[in-house]
mmCIF file of C-alpha atoms in Angstrom:
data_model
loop_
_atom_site.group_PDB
_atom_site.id
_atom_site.type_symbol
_atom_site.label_atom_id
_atom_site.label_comp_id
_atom_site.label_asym_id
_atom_site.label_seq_id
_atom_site.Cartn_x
_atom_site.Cartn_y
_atom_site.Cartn_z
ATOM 1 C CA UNK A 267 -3.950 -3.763 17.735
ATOM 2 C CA UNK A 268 -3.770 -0.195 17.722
ATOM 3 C CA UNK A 269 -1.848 1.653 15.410
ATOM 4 C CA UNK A 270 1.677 3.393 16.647
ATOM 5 C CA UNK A 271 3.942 5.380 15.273
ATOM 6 C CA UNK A 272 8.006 5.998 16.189
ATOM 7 C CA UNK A 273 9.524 8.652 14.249
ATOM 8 C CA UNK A 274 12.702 10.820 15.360
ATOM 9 C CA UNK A 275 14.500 13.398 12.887
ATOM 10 C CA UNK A 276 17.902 14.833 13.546
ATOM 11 C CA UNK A 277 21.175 15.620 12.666
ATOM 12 C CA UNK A 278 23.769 13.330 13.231
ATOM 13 C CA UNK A 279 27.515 12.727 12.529
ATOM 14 C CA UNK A 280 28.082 9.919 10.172
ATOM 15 C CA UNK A 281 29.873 8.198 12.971
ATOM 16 C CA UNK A 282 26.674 7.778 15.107
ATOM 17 C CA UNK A 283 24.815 6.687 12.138
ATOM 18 C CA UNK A 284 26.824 4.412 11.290
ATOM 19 C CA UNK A 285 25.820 3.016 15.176
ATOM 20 C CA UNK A 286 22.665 3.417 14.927
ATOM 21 C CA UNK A 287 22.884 1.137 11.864
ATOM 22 C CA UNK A 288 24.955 -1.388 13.878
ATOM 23 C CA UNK A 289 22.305 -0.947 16.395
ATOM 24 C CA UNK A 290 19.801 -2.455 13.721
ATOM 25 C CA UNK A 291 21.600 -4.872 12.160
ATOM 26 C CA UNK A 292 22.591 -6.400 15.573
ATOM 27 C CA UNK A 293 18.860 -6.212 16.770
ATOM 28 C CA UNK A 294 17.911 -8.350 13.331
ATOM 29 C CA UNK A 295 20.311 -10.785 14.227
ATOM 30 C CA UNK A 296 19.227 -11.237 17.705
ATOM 31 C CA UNK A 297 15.346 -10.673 16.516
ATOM 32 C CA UNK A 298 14.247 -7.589 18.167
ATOM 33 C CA UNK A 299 14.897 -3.967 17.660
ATOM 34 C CA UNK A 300 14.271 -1.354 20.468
ATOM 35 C CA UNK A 301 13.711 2.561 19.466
ATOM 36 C CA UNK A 302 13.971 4.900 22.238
ATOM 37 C CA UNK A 303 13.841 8.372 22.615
ATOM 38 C CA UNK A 304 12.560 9.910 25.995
ATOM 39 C CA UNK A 305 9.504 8.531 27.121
ATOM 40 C CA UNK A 306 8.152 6.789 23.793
ATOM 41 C CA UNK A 307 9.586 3.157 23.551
ATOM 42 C CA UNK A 308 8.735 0.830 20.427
ATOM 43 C CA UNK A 309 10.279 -3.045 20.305
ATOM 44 C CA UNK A 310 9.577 -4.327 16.876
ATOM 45 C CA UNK A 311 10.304 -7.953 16.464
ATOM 46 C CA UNK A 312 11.328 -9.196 12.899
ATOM 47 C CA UNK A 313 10.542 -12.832 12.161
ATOM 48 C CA UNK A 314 10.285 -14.714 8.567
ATOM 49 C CA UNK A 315 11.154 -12.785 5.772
ATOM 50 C CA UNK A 316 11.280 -8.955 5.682
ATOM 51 C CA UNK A 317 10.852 -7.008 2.399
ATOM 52 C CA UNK A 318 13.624 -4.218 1.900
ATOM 53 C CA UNK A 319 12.924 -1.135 0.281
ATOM 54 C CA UNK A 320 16.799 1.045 -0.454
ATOM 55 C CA UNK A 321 16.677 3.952 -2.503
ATOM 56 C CA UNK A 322 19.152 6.506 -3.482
ATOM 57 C CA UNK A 323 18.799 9.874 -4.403
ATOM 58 C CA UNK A 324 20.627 12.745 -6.392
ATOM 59 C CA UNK A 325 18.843 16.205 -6.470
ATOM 60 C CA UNK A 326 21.625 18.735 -7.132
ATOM 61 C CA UNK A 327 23.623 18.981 -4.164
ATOM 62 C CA UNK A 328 21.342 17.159 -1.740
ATOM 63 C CA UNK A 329 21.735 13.521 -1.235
ATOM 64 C CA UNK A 330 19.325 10.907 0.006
ATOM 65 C CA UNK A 331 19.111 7.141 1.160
ATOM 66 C CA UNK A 332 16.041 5.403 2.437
ATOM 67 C CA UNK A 333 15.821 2.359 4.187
ATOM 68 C CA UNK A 334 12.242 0.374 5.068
ATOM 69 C CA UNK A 335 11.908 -2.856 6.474
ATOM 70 C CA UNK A 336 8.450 -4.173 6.194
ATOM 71 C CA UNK A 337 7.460 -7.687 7.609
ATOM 72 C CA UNK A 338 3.915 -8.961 8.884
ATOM 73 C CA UNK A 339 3.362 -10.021 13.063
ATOM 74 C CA UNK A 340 2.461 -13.556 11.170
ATOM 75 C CA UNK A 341 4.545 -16.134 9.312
ATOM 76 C CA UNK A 342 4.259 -16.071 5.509
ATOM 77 C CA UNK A 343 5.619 -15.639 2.115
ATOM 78 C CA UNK A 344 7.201 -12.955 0.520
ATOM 79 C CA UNK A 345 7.442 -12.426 -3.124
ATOM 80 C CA UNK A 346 9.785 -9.188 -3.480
ATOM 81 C CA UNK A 347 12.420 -11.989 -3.805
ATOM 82 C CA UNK A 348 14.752 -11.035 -6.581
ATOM 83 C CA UNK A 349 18.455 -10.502 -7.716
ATOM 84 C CA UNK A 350 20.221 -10.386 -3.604
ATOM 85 C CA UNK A 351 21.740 -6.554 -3.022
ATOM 86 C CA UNK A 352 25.081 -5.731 -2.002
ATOM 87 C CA UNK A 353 25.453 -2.773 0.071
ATOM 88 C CA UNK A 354 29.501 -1.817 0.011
ATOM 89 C CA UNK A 355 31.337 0.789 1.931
ATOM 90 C CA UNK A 356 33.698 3.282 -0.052
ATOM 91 C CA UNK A 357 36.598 5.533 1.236
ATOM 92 C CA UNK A 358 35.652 9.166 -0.821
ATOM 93 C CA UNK A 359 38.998 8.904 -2.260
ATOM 94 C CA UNK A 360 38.840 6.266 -4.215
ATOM 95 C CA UNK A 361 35.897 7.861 -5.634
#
């Protein structure tokens, strides 16, 4: 299989990220998620268990969160299995 690659980079409201990430989450739950943008199409098709990568990051005033999925087109084992995460959103007030 050859290898592809689906990358965008943009600015968006928090609102439509917030979407997009709905977008995902609903395409893991039904078992396939669809990027589009013009022409170039990619369907990726999560099955078994998928490692998650999250990281934060504080540089001054710039802020940072990274998400990766990473699963194999096979069925199999993973071992990143640890401590589960919880992900929680927060009004900026109550900060």
């Amino acid at each position: 299989m050859a290898n592809k690659i689906f990358k965008y980079e943009g600015l968006q409201e928090p609102d439509v990220i917030a979407e997009y990430l709905e977008a995902v989450r609903d395409g893991f739950a039904k078992g396939a998620v669809t990027l589009t943008q013009g022409e170039q199409i990619m369907e990726l098709l999560p099955k078994g268990l998928v490692a998650v990568t999250i990281e934060g990051k504080l540089k001054g005033e710039d802020r940072k969160l990274k998400m990766t999925f990473r699963w194999k087109e096979r069925e199999g084992e993973c071992d990143l299995l640890d401590a589960p995460l919880l992900i929680t959103p927060q009004d900026p007030s109550d900060a």
